Each structure stands twice: as C-alpha cells, then as structure tokens.
Tab-separated table of C-alpha atoms in Angstrom:
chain	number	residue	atom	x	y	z
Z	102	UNK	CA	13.642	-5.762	25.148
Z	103	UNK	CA	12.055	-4.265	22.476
Z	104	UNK	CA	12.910	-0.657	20.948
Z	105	UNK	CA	11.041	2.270	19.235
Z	106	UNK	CA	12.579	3.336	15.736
Z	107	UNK	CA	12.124	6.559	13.757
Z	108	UNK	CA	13.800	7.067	10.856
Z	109	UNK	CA	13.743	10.547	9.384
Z	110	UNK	CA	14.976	11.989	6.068
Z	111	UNK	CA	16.507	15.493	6.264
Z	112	UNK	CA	18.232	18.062	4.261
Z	113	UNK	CA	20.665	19.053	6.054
Z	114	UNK	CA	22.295	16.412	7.831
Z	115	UNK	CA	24.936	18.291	10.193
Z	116	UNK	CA	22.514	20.862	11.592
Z	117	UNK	CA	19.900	18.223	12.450
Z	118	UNK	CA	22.613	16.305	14.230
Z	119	UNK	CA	23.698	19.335	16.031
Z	120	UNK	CA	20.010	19.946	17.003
Z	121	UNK	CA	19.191	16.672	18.162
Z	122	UNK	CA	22.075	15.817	19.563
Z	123	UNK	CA	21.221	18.732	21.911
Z	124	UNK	CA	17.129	17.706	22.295
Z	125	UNK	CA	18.667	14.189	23.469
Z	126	UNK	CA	22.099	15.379	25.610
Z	127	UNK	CA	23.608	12.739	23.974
Z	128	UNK	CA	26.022	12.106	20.385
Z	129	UNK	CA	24.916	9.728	17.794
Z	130	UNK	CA	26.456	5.764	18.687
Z	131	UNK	CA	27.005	6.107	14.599
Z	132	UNK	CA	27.553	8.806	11.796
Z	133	UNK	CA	28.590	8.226	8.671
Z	134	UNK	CA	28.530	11.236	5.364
Z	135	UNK	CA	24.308	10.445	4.775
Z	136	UNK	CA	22.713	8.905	8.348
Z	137	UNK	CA	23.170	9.257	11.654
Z	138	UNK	CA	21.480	7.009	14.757
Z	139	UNK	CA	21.282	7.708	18.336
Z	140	UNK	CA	20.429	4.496	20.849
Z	141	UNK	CA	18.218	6.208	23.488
Z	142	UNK	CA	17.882	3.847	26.821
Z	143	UNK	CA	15.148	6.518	28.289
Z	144	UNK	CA	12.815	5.924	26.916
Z	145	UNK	CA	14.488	2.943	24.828
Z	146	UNK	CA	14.549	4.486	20.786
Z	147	UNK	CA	16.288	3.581	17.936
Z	148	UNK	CA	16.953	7.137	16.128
Z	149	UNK	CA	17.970	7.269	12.607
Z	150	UNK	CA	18.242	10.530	10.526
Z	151	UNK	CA	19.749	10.461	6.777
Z	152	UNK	CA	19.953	12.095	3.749
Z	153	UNK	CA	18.116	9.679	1.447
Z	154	UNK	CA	14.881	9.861	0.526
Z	155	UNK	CA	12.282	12.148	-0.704
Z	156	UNK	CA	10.437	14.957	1.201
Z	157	UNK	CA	11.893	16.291	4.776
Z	158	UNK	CA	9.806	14.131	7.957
Z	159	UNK	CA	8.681	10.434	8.491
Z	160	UNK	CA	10.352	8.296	6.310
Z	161	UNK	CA	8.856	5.124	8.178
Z	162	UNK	CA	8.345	3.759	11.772
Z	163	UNK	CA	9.408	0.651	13.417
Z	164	UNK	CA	10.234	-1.623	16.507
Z	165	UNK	CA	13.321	-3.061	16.615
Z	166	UNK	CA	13.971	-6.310	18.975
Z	167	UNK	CA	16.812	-8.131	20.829
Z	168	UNK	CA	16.056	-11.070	19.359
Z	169	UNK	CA	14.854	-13.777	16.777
Z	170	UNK	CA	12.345	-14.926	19.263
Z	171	UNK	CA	10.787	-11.226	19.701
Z	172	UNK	CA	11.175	-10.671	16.217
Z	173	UNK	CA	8.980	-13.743	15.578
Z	174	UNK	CA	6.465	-12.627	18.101
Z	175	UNK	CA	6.059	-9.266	16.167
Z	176	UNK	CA	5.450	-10.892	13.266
Z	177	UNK	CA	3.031	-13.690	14.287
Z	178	UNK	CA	0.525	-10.830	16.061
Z	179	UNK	CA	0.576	-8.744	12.209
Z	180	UNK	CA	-0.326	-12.210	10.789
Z	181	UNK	CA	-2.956	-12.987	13.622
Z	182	UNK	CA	-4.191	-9.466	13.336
Z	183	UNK	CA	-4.693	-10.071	8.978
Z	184	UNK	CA	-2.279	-7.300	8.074
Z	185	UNK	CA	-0.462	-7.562	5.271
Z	186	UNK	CA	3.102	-8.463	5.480
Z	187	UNK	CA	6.090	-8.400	3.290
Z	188	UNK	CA	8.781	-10.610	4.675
Z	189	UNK	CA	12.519	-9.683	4.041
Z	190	UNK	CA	14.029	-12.258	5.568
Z	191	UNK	CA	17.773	-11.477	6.132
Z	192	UNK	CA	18.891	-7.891	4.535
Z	193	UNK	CA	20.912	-5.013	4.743
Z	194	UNK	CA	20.165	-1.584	5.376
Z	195	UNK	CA	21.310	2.141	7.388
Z	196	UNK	CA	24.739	0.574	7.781
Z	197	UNK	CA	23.471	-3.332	8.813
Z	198	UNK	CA	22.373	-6.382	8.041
Z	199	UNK	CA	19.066	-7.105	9.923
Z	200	UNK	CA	16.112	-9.849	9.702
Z	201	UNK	CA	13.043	-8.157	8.682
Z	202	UNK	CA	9.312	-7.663	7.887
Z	203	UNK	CA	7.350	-4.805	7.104
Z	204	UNK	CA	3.744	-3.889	7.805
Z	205	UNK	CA	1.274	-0.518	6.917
Z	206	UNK	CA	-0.444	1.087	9.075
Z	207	UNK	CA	-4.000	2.320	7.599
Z	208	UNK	CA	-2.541	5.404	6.844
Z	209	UNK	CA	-0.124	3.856	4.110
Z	210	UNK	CA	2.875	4.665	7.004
Z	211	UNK	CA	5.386	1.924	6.968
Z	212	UNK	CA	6.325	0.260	9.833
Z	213	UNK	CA	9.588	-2.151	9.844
Z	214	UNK	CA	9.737	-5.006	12.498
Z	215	UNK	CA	13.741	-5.413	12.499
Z	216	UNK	CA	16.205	-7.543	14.467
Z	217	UNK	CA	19.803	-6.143	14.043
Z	218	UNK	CA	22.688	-9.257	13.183
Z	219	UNK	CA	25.185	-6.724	12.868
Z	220	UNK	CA	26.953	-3.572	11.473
Z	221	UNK	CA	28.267	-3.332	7.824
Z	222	UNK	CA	30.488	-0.940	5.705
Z	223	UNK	CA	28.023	0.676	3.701
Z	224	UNK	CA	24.456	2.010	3.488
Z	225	UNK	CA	23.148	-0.678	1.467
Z	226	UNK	CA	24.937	-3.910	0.157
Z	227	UNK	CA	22.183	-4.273	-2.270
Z	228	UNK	CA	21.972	-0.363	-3.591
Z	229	UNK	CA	23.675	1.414	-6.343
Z	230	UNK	CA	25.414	4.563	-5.729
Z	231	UNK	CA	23.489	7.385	-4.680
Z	232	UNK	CA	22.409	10.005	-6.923
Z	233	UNK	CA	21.394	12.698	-4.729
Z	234	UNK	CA	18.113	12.709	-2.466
Z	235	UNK	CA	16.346	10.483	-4.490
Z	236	UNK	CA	18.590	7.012	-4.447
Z	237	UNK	CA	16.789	4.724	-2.707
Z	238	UNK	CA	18.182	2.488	0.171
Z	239	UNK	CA	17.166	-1.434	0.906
Z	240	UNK	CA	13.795	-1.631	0.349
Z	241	UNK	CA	12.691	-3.982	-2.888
Z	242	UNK	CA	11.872	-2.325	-6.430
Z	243	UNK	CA	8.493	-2.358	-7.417
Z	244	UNK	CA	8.876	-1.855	-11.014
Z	245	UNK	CA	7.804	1.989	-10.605
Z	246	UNK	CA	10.847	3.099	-11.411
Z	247	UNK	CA	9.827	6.213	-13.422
Z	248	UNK	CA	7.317	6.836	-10.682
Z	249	UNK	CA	9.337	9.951	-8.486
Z	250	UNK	CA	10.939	9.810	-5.594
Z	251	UNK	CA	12.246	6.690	-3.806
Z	252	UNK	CA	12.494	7.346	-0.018
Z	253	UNK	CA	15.506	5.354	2.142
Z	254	UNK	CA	14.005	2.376	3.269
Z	255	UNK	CA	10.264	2.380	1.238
Z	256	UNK	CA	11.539	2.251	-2.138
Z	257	UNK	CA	9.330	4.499	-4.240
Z	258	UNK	CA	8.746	7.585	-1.456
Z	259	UNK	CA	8.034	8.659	1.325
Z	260	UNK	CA	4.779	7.718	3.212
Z	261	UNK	CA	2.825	10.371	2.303
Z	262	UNK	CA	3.904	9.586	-1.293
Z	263	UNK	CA	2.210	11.346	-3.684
Z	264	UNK	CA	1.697	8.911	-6.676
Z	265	UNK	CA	-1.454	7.906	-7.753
Z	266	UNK	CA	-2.220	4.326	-8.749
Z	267	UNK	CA	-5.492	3.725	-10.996
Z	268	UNK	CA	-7.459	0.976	-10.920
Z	269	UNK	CA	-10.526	-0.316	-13.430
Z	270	UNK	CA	-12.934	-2.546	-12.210
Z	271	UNK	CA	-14.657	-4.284	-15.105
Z	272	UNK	CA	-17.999	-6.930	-14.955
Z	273	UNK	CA	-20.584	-7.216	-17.533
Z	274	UNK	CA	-22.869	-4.553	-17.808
Z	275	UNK	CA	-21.242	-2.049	-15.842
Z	276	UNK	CA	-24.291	-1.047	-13.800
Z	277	UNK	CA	-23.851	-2.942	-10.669
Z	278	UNK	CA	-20.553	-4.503	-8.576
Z	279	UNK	CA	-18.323	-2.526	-10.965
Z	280	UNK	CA	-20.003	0.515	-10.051
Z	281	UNK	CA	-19.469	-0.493	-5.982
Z	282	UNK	CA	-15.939	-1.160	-6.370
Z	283	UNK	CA	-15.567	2.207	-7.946
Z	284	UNK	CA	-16.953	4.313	-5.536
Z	285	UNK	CA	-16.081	2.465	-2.813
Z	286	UNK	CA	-12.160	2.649	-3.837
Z	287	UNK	CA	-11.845	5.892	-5.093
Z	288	UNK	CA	-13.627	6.793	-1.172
Z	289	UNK	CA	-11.180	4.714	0.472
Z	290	UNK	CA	-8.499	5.301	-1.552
Z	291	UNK	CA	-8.868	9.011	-1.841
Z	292	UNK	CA	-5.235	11.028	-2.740
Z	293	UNK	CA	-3.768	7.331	-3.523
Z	294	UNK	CA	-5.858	5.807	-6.242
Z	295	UNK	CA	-8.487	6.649	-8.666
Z	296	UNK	CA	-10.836	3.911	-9.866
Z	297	UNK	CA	-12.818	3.736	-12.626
Z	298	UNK	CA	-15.253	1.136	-13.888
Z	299	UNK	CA	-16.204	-0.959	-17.005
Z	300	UNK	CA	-18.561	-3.389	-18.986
Z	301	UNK	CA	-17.664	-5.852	-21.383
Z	302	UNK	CA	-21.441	-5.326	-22.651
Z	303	UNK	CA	-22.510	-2.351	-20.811
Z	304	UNK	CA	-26.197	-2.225	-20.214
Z	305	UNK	CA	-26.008	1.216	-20.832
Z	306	UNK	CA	-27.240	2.700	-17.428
Z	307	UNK	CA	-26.263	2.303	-13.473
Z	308	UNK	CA	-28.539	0.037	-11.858
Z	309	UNK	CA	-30.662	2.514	-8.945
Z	310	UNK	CA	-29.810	0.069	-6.330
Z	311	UNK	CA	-26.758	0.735	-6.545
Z	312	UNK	CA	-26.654	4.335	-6.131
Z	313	UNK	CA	-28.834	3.767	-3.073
Z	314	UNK	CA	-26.809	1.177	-1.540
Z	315	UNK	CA	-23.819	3.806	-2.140
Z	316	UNK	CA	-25.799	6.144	-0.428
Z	317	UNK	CA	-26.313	4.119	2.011
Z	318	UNK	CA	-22.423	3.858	2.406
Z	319	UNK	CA	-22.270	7.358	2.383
Z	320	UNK	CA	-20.723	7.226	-0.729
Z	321	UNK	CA	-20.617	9.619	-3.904
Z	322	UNK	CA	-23.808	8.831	-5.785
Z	323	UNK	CA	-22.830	11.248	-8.980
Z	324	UNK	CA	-20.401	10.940	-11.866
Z	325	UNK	CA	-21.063	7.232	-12.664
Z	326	UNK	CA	-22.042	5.779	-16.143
Z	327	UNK	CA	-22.333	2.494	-17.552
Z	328	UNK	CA	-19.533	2.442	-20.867
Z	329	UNK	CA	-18.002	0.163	-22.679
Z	330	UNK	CA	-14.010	-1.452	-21.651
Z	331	UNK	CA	-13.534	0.309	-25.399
Z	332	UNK	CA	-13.298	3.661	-23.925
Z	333	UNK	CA	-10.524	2.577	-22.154
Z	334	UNK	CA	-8.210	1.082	-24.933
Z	335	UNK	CA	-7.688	4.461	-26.812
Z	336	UNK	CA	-4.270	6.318	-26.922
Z	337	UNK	CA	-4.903	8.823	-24.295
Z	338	UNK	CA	-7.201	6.482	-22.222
Z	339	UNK	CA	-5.502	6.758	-18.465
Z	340	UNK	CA	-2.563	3.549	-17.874
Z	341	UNK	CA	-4.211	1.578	-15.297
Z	342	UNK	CA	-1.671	0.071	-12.815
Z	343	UNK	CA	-4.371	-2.411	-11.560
Z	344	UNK	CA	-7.438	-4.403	-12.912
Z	345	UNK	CA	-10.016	-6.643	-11.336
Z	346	UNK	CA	-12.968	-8.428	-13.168
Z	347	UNK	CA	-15.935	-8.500	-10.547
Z	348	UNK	CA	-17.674	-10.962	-12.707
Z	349	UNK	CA	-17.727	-14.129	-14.042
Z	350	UNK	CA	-17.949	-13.640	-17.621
Z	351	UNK	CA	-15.219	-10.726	-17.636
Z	352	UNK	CA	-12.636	-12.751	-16.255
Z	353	UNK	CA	-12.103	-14.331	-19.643
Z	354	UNK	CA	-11.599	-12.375	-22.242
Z	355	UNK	CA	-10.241	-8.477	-21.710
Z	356	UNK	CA	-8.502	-6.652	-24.134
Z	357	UNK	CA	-4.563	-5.762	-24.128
Z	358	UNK	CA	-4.196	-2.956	-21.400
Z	359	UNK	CA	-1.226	-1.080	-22.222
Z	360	UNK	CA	0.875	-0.818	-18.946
Z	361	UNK	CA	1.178	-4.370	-18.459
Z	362	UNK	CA	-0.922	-3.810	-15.165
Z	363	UNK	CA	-1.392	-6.049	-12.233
Z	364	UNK	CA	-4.938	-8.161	-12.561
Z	365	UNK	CA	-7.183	-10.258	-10.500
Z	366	UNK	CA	-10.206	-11.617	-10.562
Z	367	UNK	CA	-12.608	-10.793	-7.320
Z	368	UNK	CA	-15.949	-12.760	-8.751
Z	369	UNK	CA	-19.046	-11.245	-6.762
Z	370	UNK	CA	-22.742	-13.175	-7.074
Z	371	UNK	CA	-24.327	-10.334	-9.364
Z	372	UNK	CA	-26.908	-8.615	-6.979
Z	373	UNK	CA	-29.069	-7.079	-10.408
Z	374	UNK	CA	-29.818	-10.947	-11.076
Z	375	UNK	CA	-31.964	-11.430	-7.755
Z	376	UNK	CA	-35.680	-12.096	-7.801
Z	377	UNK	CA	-37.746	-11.792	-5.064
Z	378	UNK	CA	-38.827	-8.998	-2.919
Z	379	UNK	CA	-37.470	-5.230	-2.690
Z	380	UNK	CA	-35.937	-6.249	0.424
Z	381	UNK	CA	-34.506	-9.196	-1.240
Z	382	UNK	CA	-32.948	-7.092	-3.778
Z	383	UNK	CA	-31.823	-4.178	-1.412
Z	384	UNK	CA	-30.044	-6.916	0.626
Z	385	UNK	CA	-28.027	-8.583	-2.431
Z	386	UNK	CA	-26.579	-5.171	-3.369
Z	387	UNK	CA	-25.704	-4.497	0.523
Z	388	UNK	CA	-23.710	-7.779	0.176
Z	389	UNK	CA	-21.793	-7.286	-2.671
Z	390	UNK	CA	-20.711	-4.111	-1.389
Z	391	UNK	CA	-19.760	-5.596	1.950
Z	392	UNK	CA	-17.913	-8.115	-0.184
Z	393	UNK	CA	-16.200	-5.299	-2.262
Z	394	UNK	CA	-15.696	-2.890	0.988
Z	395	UNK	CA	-13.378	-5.720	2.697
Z	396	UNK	CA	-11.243	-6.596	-0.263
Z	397	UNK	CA	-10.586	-2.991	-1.183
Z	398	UNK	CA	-9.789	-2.806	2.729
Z	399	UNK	CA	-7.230	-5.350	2.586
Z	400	UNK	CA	-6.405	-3.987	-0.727
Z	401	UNK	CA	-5.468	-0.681	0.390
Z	402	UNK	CA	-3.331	-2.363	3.374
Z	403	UNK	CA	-0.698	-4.147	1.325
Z	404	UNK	CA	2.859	-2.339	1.033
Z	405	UNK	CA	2.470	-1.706	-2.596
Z	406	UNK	CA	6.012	-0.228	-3.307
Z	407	UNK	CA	7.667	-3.115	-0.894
Z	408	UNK	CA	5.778	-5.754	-3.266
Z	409	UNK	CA	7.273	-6.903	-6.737
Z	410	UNK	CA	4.549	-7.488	-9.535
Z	411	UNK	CA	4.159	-11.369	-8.848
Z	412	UNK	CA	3.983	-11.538	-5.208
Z	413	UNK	CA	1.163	-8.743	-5.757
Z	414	UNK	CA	-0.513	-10.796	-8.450
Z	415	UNK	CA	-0.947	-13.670	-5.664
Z	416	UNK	CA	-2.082	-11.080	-2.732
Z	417	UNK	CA	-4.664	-10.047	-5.113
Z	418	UNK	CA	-5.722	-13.223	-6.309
Z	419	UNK	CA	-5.778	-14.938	-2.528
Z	420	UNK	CA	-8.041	-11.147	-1.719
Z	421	UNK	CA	-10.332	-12.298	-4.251
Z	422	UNK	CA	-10.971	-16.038	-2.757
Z	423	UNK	CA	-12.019	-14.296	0.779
C-alpha cells in the first residue's frame, strides 16, 4: 500500500497539533519538541508538521510505500517519465532512517518517494544542532550556504523559495542562440532565475530572426543587445551561479567568472549561418529554439538545492548531448 505525505513547517508547533489533532479526531502516532506525524488509514496519509524550515505552509510532498519493491516502482515511472531524480539511497530524516529519491514537480515543489526502515533518536543523524527556524534537516547541501533559509527536508528553503539563480548564456556574436536561451529562460524561469546573454566577439546587433522567432514563442522581443562577455567580468557585474556556451567556439576559452559557477556546454548548429531561402532561414532559428526550449525545460526540472555542484555539472553536461 502506498501512502500520501505532507510535511508542513509551522510556527507554533503545540497549537497546530491541538488543531489538527481535532480536524483528524485522532493524536499524533509521534511527537517529539520540533515535529509531529499523524498515520491517517482514511484516507491513508502520512502527516508531518515541524518546526524547521523557512516560511509557514508546504514544505514538500511525497508518497511513502510499504516496500522496496513499491519504492522501486515509484522510481522507475519518474525515470520512464524523464524527470529528474536525485537518489538518496539509504538516509535519515523526521525521526527515521528511510530509502529515498526525490523528484520536482514543474512548479519547483518537491516531492520525496520514501520507504520507512525504521525509527531513530533524533531528527537528523546527519544534521547539526538546530539554530532556530532556519537549521535545515536531511536533505544534501548545495553549497548555497549563504543563500537564506534552509527548509526541513529541501535544504536551502522552502518550495516557493525565493532565491534567484542567474544564468549567462554566451556564443559568438551574441545575436542569435544566446539571445534564445535568454529569453526563453528568463520566460520559463520567471521569479527563479534571470538570464542574461553574451558574445565572445559580439557582432554588435541581435539578429531580426531572432526576435521574430521569439515572437513567435510569445516571448519578450525588447531589452536585448548584442555585448561583449567583458561587461560581465567587472566588480559589480551580477555573480552568475550558472553558465552555458551555446556555441562551438565559446566553449574554449571564457574568462575567470568570479563565483566559481556551474558550466556546460549546450552546442546549437548556428541558425544566422544558413543559406538558402527565407523559409530556410526562419526554420533554422525555429530549431535552435526548440533545441534551447527543451534543455531549459529539463533544466528548470532538476532539484537544484538537493544537487551538489558535481552531480549538477554532469546533469548539465548529459542536457547538453540531448
């Protein structure tokens, strides 16, 4: 059997288990000075409350199993279904040690599939001691420490986090693919990322097909220009957290991004360099933004905060071969 889990951060931890303990007519099976967790049978839910985390609501979603074999099943339909996963594997969190993978949903909303293996003595094994609201719980750093508050189980916030990643896409002559991937990201991405694009040798001007094929996207057409990587280098240039050459050419030589930021290289056929008819042309452009659309798309899935900086290196990388 398979069971429904909400997990909830709150602020005040005995009045919410007063009122819920009321809303279900029943006590929680386990409370402890931070959480709390009822085991509803109708309908079958896993319901945890706690103090840790950031903001008051949805701290993350999940469907806990009986089983290995249900566990597996979960986790084989996320693969089949090309959703990123982070795998756990055997870890301890909310008072137990569980097997584990998490998913997104395309709202950025973490879901865990969990199978419990049994109870432990503390919140965390792996966690340090809490300071307040903020001390996160089991989920894996992902080096954004000084990034504000880590939620319980999604370390780094809650799901409607707000932090703000930035990204720089940089090919050639910044008129073309760079110029996609910008608007196309900073669409997609809106309230989570902000893109901005670059040219090794910038030709000085955005290609027109590329608006057009933006507007064709129903895309932003204003606010782009074709610049030089240089502009990007100075003191109070923003810290990019990502990078991704869209080019050949740029994916050899780029200057030193302070940051240390997470790169990849997504190589696109450059859709300014057709010859041939309008309709030729048009069509080139409506590819590479097809291309561009469906990496940002499985971009934007990954668990960012539940990913450390190598593992996200080789998502990236692998995005970029598709």
């Amino acid at each position: 059997m398979k069971r429904f889990h909400v997990h909830l951060h709150v602020d005040d931890l005995n009045r919410s288990i007063g009122f819920y303990s009321q809303l279900f007519a029943a006590q929680p099976a386990r409370t402890e000075s931070d959480y709390a967790k009822w085991m509803l049978e109708d309908p079958p839910v896993n319901f945890a409350i706690s103090t840790r985390g950031g903001k008051p609501g949805i701290d993350h979603l999940g469907i806990q199993t009986d089983d290995a074999e249900e566990l597996a099943g979960l986790k084989a339909r996320a693969q089949a279904a090309d959703m990123a996963l982070l795998d756990e594997g055997t870890t301890t969190c909310c008072y137990a040690r569980s097997e584990k993978h998490w998913i997104t949903d395309p709202q950025g909303v973490a879901w865990e599939h969990f199978h419990t293996l049994g109870n432990i003595p503390v919140f965390n094994e792996a966690s340090q001691p809490a300071s307040g609201a903020a001390a996160a719980c089991c989920a894996p750093s992902d080096g954004r420490a000084a990034k504000p508050a880590a939620s319980c189980c999604w370390s780094g916030g809650t799901m409607t986090t707000e932090v703000t990643y930035n990204a720089l896409f940089i090919c050639t002559g910044n008129s073309a693919r760079s110029i996609l991937a910008e608007g196309i990201l900073n669409e997609l991405g809106k309230g989570r990322f902000h893109a901005w694009s670059a040219g090794s040798h910038p030709k000085g001007e955005v290609h027109p097909l590329a608006l057009a094929t933006l507007e064709r996207l129903h895309l932003p057409t204003t606010g782009y220009r074709s610049k030089s990587w240089d502009e990007f280098v100075a003191p109070d240039a923003p810290v990019f957290d990502f990078i991704f050459t869209v080019c050949n050419g740029a994916g050899e030589a780029c200057p030193l991004w302070p940051g240390k930021p997470v790169s990849a290289h997504w190589g696109v056929p450059d859709p300014a360099a057709v010859e041939g008819t309008e309709e030729q042309q048009r069509k080139a452009f409506t590819d590479a933004a097809i291309t561009l659309r469906r990496r940002i798309e499985l971009f934007l899935s990954l668990p960012l905060k539940l990913v450390d900086a190598m593992s996200l290196q080789r998502e990236l990388s692998d995005i970029g071969r598709q």
